[in-house]
Tab-separated table of C-alpha atoms and ligand atoms in Angstrom:
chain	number	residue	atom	x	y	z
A	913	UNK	CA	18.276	3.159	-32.851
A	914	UNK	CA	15.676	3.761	-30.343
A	915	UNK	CA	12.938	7.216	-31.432
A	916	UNK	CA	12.858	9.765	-29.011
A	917	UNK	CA	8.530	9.887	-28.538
A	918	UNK	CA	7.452	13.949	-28.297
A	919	UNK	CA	6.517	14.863	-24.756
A	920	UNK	CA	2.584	13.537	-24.126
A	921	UNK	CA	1.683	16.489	-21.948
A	922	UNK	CA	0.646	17.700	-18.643
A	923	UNK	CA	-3.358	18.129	-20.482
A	924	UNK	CA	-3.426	13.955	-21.465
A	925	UNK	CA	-1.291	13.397	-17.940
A	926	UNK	CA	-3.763	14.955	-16.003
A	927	UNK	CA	-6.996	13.786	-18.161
A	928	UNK	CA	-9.354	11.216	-15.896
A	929	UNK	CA	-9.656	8.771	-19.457
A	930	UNK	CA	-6.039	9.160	-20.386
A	931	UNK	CA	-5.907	5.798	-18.348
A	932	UNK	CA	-8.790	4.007	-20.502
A	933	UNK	CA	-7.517	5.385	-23.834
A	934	UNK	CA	-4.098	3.588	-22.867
A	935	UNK	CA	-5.576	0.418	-22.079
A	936	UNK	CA	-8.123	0.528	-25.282
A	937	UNK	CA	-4.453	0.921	-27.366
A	938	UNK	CA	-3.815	-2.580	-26.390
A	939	UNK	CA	-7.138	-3.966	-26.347
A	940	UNK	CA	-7.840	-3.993	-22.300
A	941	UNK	CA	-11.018	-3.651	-21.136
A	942	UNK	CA	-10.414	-3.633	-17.134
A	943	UNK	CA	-12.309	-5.578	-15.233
A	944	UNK	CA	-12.090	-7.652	-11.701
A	945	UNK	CA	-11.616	-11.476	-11.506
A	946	UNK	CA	-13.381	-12.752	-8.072
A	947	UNK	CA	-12.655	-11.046	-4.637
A	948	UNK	CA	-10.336	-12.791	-2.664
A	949	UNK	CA	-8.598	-9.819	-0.487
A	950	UNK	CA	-10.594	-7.008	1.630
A	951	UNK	CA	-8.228	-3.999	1.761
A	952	UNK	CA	-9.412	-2.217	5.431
A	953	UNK	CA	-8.207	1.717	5.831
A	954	UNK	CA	-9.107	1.659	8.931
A	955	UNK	CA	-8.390	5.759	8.978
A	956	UNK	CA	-6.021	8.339	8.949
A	957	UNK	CA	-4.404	8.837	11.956
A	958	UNK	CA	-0.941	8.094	12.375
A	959	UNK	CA	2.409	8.771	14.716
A	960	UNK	CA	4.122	9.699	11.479
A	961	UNK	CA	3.697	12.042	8.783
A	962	UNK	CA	5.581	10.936	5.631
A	963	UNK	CA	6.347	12.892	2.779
A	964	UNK	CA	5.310	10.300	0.159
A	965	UNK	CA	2.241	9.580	2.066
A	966	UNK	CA	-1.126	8.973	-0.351
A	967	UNK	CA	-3.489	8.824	2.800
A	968	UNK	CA	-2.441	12.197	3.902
A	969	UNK	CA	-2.487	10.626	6.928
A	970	UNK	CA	-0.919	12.080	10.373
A	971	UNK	CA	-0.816	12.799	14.421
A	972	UNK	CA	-3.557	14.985	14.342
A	973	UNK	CA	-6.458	13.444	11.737
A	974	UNK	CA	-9.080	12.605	13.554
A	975	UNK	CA	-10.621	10.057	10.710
A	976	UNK	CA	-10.999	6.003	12.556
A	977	UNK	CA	-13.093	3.423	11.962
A	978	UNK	CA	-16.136	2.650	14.643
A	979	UNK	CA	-16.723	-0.279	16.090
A	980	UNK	CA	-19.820	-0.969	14.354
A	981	UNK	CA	-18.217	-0.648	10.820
A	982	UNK	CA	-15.626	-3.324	12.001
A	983	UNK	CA	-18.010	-5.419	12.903
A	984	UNK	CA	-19.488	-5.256	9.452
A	985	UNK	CA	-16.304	-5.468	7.671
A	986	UNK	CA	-16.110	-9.068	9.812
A	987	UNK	CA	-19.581	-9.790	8.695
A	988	UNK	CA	-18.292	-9.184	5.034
A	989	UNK	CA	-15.460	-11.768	5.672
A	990	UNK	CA	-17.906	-13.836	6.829
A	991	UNK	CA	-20.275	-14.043	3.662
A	992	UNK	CA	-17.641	-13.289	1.079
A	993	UNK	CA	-15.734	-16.135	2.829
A	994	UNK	CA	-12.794	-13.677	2.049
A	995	UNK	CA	-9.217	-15.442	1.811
A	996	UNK	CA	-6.799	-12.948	2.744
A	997	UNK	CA	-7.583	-9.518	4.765
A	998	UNK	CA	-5.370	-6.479	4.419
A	999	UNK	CA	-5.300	-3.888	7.129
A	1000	UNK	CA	-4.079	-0.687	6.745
A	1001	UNK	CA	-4.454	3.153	7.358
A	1002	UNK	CA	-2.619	5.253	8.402
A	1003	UNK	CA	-0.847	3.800	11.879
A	1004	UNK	CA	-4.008	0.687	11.688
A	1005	UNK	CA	-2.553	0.045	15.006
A	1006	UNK	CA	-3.920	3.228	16.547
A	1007	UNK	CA	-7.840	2.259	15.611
A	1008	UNK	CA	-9.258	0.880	18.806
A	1009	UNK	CA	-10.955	-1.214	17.085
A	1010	UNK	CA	-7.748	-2.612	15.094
A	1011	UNK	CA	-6.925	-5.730	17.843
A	1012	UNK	CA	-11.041	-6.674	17.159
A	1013	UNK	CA	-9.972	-6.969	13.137
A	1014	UNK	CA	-7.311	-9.278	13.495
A	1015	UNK	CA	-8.741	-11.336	15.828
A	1016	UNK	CA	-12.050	-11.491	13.896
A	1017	UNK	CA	-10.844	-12.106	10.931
A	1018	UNK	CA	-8.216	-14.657	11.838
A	1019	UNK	CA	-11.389	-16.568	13.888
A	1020	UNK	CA	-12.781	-16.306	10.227
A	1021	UNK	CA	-9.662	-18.300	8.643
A	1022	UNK	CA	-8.422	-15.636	6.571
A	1023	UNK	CA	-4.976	-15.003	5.842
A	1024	UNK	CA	-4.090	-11.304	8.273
A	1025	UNK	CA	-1.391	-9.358	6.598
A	1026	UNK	CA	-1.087	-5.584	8.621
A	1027	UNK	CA	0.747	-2.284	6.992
A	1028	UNK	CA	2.444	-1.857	10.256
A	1029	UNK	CA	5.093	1.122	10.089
A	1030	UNK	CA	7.355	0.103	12.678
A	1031	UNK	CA	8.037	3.051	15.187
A	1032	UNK	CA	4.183	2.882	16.235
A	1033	UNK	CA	4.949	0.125	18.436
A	1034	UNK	CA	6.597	2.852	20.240
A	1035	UNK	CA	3.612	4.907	21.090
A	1036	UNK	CA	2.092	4.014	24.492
A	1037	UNK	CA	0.060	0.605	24.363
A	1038	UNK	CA	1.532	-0.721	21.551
A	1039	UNK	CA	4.708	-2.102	23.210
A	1040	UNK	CA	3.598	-5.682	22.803
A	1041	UNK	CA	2.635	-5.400	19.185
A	1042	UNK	CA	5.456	-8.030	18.177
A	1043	UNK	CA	3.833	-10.302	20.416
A	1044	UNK	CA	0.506	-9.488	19.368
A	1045	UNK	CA	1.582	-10.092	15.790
A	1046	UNK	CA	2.927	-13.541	16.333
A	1047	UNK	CA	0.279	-14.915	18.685
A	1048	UNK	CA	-2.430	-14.112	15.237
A	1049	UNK	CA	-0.124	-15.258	13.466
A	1050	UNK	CA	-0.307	-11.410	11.403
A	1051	UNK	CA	1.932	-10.930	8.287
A	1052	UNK	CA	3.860	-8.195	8.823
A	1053	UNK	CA	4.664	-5.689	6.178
A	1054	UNK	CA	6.790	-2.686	6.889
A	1055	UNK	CA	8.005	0.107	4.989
A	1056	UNK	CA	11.658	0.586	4.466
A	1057	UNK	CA	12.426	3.387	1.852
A	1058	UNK	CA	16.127	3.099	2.413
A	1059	UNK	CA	18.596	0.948	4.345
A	1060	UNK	CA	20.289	4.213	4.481
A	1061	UNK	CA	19.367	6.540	7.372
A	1062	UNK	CA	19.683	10.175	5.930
A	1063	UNK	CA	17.073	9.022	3.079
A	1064	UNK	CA	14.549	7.320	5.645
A	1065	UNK	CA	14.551	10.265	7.621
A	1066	UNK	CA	14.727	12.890	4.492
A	1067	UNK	CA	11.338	11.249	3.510
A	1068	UNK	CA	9.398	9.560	6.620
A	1069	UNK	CA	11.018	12.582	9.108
A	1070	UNK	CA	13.791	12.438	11.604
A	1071	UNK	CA	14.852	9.849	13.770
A	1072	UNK	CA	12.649	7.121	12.026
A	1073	UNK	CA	15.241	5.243	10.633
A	1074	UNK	CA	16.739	4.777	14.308
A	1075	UNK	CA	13.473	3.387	15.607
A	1076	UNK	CA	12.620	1.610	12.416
A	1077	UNK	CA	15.732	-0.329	12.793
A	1078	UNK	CA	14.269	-1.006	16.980
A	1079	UNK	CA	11.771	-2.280	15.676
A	1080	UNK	CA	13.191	-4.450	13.235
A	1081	UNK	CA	15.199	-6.048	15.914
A	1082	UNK	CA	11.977	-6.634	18.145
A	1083	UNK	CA	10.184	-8.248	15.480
A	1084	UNK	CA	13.356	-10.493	14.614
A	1085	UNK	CA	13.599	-11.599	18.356
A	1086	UNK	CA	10.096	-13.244	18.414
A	1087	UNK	CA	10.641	-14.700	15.136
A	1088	UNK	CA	9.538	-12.748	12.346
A	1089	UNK	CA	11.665	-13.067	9.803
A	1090	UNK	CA	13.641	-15.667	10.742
A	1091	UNK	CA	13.927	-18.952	8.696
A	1092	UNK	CA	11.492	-21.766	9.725
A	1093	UNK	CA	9.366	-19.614	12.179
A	1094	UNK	CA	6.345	-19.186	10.036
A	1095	UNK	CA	6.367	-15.559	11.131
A	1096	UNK	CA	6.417	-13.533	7.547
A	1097	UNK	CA	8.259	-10.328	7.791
A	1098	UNK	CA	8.384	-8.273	4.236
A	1099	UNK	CA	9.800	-4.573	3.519
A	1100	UNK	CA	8.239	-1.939	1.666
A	1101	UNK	CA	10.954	0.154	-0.852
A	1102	UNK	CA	9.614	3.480	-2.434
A	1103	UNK	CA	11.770	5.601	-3.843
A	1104	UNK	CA	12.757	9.031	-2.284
A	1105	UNK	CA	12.338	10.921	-5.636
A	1106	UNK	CA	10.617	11.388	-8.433
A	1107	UNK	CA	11.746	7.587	-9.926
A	1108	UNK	CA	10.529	4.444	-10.789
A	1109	UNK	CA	11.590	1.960	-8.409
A	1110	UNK	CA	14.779	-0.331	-9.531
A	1111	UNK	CA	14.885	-4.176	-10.160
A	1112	UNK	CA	13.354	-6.032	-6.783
A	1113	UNK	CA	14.891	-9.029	-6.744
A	1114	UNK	CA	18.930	-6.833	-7.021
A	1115	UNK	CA	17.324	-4.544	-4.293
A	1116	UNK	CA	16.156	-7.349	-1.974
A	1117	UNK	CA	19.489	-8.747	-2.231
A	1118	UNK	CA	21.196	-5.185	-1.470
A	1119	UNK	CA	18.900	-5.069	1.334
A	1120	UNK	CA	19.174	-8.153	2.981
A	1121	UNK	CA	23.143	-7.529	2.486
A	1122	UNK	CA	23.092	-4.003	4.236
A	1123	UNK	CA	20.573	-4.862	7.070
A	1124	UNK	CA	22.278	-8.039	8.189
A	1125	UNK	CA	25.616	-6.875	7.841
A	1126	UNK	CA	24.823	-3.681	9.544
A	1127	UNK	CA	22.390	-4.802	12.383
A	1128	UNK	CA	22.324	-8.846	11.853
A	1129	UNK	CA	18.110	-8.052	10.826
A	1130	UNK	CA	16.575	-10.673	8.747
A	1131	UNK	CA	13.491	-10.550	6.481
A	1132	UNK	CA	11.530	-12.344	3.967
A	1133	UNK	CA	10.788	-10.298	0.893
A	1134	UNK	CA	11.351	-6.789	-0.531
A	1135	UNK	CA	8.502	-5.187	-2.361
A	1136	UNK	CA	9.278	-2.569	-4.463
A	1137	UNK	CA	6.279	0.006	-4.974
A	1138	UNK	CA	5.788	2.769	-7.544
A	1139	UNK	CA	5.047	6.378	-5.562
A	1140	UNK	CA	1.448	7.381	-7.119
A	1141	UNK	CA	1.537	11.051	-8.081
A	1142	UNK	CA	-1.705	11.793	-5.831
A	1143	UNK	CA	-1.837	13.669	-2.138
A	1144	UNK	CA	0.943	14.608	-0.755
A	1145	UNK	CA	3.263	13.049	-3.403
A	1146	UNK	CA	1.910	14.806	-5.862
A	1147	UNK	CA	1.653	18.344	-3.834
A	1148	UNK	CA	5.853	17.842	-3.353
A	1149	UNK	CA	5.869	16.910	-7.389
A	1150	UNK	CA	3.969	20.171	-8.478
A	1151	UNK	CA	5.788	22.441	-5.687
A	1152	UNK	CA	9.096	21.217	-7.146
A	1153	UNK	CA	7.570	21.577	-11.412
A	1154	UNK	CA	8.213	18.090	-11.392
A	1155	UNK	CA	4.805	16.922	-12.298
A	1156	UNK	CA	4.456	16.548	-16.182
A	1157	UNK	CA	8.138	15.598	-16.274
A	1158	UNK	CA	7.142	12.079	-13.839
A	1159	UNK	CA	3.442	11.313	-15.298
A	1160	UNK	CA	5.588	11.711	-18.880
A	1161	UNK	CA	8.049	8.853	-17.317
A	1162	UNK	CA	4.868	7.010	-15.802
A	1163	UNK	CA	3.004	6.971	-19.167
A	1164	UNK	CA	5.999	6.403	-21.379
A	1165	UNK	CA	6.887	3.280	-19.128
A	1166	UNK	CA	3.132	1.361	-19.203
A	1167	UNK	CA	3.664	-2.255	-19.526
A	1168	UNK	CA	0.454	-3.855	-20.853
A	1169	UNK	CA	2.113	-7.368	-18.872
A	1170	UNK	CA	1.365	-5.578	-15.497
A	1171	UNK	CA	-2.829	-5.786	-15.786
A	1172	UNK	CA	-3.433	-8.653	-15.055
A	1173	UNK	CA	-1.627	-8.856	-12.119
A	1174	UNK	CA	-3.131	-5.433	-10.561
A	1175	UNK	CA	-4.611	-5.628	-7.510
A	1176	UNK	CA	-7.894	-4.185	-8.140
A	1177	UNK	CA	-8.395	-6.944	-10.028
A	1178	UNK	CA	-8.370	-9.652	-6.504
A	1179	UNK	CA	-9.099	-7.160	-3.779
A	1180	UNK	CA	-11.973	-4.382	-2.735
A	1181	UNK	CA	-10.822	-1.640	-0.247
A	1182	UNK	CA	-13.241	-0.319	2.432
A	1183	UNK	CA	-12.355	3.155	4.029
A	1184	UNK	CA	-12.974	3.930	7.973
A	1185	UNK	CA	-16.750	4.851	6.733
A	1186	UNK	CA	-17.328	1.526	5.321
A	1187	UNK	CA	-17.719	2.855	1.662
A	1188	UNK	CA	-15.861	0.465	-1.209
A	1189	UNK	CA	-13.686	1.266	-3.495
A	1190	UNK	CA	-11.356	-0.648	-6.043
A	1191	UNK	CA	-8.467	-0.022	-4.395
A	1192	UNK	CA	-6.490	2.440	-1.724
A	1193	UNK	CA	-5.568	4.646	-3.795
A	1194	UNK	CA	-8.983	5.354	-5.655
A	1195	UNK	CA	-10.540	5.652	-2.221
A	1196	UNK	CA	-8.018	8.743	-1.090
A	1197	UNK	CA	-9.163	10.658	-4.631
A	1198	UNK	CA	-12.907	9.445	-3.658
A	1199	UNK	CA	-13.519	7.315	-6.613
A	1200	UNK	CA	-15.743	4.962	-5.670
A	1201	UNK	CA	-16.866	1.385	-6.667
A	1202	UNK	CA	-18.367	1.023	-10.093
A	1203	UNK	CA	-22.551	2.164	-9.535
A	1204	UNK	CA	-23.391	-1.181	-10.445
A	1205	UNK	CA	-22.337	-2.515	-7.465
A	1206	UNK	CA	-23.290	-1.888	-3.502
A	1207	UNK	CA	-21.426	1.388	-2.203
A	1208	UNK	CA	-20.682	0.223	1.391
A	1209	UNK	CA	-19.474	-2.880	3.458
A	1210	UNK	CA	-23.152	-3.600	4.214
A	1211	UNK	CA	-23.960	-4.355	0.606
A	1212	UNK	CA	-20.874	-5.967	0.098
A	1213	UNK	CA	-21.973	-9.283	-1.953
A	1214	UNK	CA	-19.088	-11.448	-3.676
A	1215	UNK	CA	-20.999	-12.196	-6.450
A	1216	UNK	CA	-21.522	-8.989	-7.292
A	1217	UNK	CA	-18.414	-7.326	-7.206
A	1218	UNK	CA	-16.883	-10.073	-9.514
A	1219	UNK	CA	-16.252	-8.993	-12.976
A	1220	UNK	CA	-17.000	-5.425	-11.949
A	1221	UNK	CA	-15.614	-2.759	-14.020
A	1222	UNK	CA	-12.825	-0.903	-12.595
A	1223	UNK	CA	-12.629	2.942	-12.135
A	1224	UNK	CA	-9.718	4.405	-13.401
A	1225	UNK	CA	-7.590	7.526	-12.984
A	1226	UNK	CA	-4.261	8.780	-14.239
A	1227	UNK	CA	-2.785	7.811	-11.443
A	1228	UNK	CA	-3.093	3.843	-12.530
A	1229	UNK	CA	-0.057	4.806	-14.683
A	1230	UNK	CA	1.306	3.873	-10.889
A	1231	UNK	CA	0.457	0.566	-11.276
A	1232	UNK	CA	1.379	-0.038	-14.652
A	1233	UNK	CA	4.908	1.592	-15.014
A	1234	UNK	CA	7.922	-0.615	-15.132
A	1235	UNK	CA	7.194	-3.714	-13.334
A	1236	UNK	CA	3.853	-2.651	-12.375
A	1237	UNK	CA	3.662	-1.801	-8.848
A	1238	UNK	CA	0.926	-3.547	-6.320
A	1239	UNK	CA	0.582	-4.160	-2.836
A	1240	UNK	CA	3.021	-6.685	-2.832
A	1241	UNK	CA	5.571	-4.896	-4.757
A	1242	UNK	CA	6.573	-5.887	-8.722
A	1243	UNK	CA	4.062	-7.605	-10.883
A	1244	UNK	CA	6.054	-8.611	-13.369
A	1245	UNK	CA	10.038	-8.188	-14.806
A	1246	UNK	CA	10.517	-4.940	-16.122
B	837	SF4	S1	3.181	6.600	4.805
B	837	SF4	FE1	2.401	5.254	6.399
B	837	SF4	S2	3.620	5.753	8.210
B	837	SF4	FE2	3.867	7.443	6.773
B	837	SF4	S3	2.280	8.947	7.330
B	837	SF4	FE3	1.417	7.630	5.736
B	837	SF4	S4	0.335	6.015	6.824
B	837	SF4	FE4	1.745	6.993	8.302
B	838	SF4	S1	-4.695	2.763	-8.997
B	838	SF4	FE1	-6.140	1.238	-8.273
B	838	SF4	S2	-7.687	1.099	-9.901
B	838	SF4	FE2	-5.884	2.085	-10.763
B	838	SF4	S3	-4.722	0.398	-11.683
B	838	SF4	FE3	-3.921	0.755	-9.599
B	838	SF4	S4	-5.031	-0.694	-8.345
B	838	SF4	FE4	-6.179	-0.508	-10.260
């Protein structure tokens, strides 16, 4: 007979050590292993303005990375002798400086993977993106929230689903995707509610069902990813009283398995100023990097950030719920 726990409460929900106090139940003290992935936001803008959205990001922010900081976040690959670099933003493909990343990077030998959200290789100057993509040799991630159209467009806004599914098609016919090209194509599931996300491995299956039947698309991997209740997530959660009702389902579901696959514990995250952070989501609530350790890209020293601790939130719940819920989708089985 399973006991029904009483409600924890919007107050510990909301409380910035409710996190810590979690972890201390089970003996975690949270700290980083060595760096082996730079996370770059390279900003804010972006062609689309999602509901879920934890950047806030959109047509009109004016937030992008400069050259210069670019060139430092290279110089940081460089002298971390970083393995993987993740690029991201809003639309990353929109920072004029985004084409200089990949390149530089890839020059470096690091592993490119790029958040790229499909319809932006619709705006003008983009069109050759696919091509772009494959002659770097770029993973490709791309978020998918649905293979369903009315619940792409109910939460990334209409007509995306059409062009998402364009896009999908463009990226299949240089290769991506497709078995034996080398050319890694994954999809990005969040739910469209207030839920946590179902079992990846059925949903990949369901997906690759629906999209091939459907359209004859192909991809690698589905990763299925928790929405954080920050920005404009949590703004639709609080309009709608939903707030204490999904931290309560967050908290209630922590899985101690999940930490030590989280992915503050590999990767630092610079934002389009070149300050560091522990992870994406910490830098859009401004938490930055523990104050032992250099603030921006130009301090960045590998050694350093090692073993750092990690700053925590109540929105780390996120990452622990369930599966756990990281950049590349579940951690672990639910
Ligand atoms: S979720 Fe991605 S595609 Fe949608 S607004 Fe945010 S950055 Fe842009
Ligand atoms: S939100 Fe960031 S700091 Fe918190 S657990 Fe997730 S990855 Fe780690």
């Amino acid at each position: 007979m399973s006991i029904q726990l009483p409600v924890l409460g919007i107050e510990f929900a909301r409380s910035p050590v409710a996190f810590d106090v979690k972890l201390g139940e089970h003996g975690i003290d949270l700290r980083s292993g060595s760096v082996e992935t730079l996370q770059i936001n390279v900003g804010k803008l972006c062609n689309q303005a999602c509901r879920h959205c934890h950047v806030d990001a959109g047509p009109k922010r004016t937030e992008v990375m400069t050259p210069e900081t670019a060139e430092a976040c290279l110089e940081a690959v460089r002298r971390g002798a970083i393995r993987i670099v993740d690029i991201t933003g809003g639309a990353p493909e929109m920072c004029p400086s985004f084409r200089r990343l990949v390149e530089g990077a890839r020059a470096e030998g690091a592993r490119v993977m790029v958040r790229h959200n499909l319809t932006v290789m619709f705006e003008p100057g983009q069109e050759d993106l696919p091509e772009f993509f494959r002659d770097h040799g770029v993973e490709v991630i791309s978020s998918l929230p649905c293979y369903l159209e009315d619940n792409v467009d109910k939460q990334r806004g209409k007509g995306v689903y059409t062009k998402s599914i364009d896009a999908l098609k463009r990226l299949n016919a240089v290769g991506y995707g497709v078995e034996g090209s080398g050319l890694t194509l994954n999809l990005v599931y969040n739910p469209v509610g207030p839920h946590l996300p179902p079992d990846q491995s059925t949903l990949e299956a369901d997906y690759k069902r629906e999209l091939a039947d459907r359209f004859g698309i192909v991809f690698n991997s589905l990763f299925t990813i928790t929405n954080m209740p920050i920005k404009r997530f949590l703004d639709d959660l609080r309009r709608s009283g939903g707030e204490e009702k999904y931290m309560d389902k967050l908290i209630r579901a922590f899985n101690p398995a999940s930490v030590d696959a989280l992915m503050c514990r590999s990767l630092v995250s610079v934002d389009w100023t070149g300050r560091l952070f522990d992870c994406d989501f910490n830098q859009m609530l401004d938490l930055e990097v523990d104050s032992g350790v250099g603030p921006t890209i130009h301090d960045f020293d590998p050694a350093a950030f090692a073993h750092r601790r990690i700053v925590t939130g109540p929105h780390c719940f996120g990452c622990t719920a369930g599966a756990g819920s990281s950049c590349g989708g579940a951690v672990v089985s639910a």
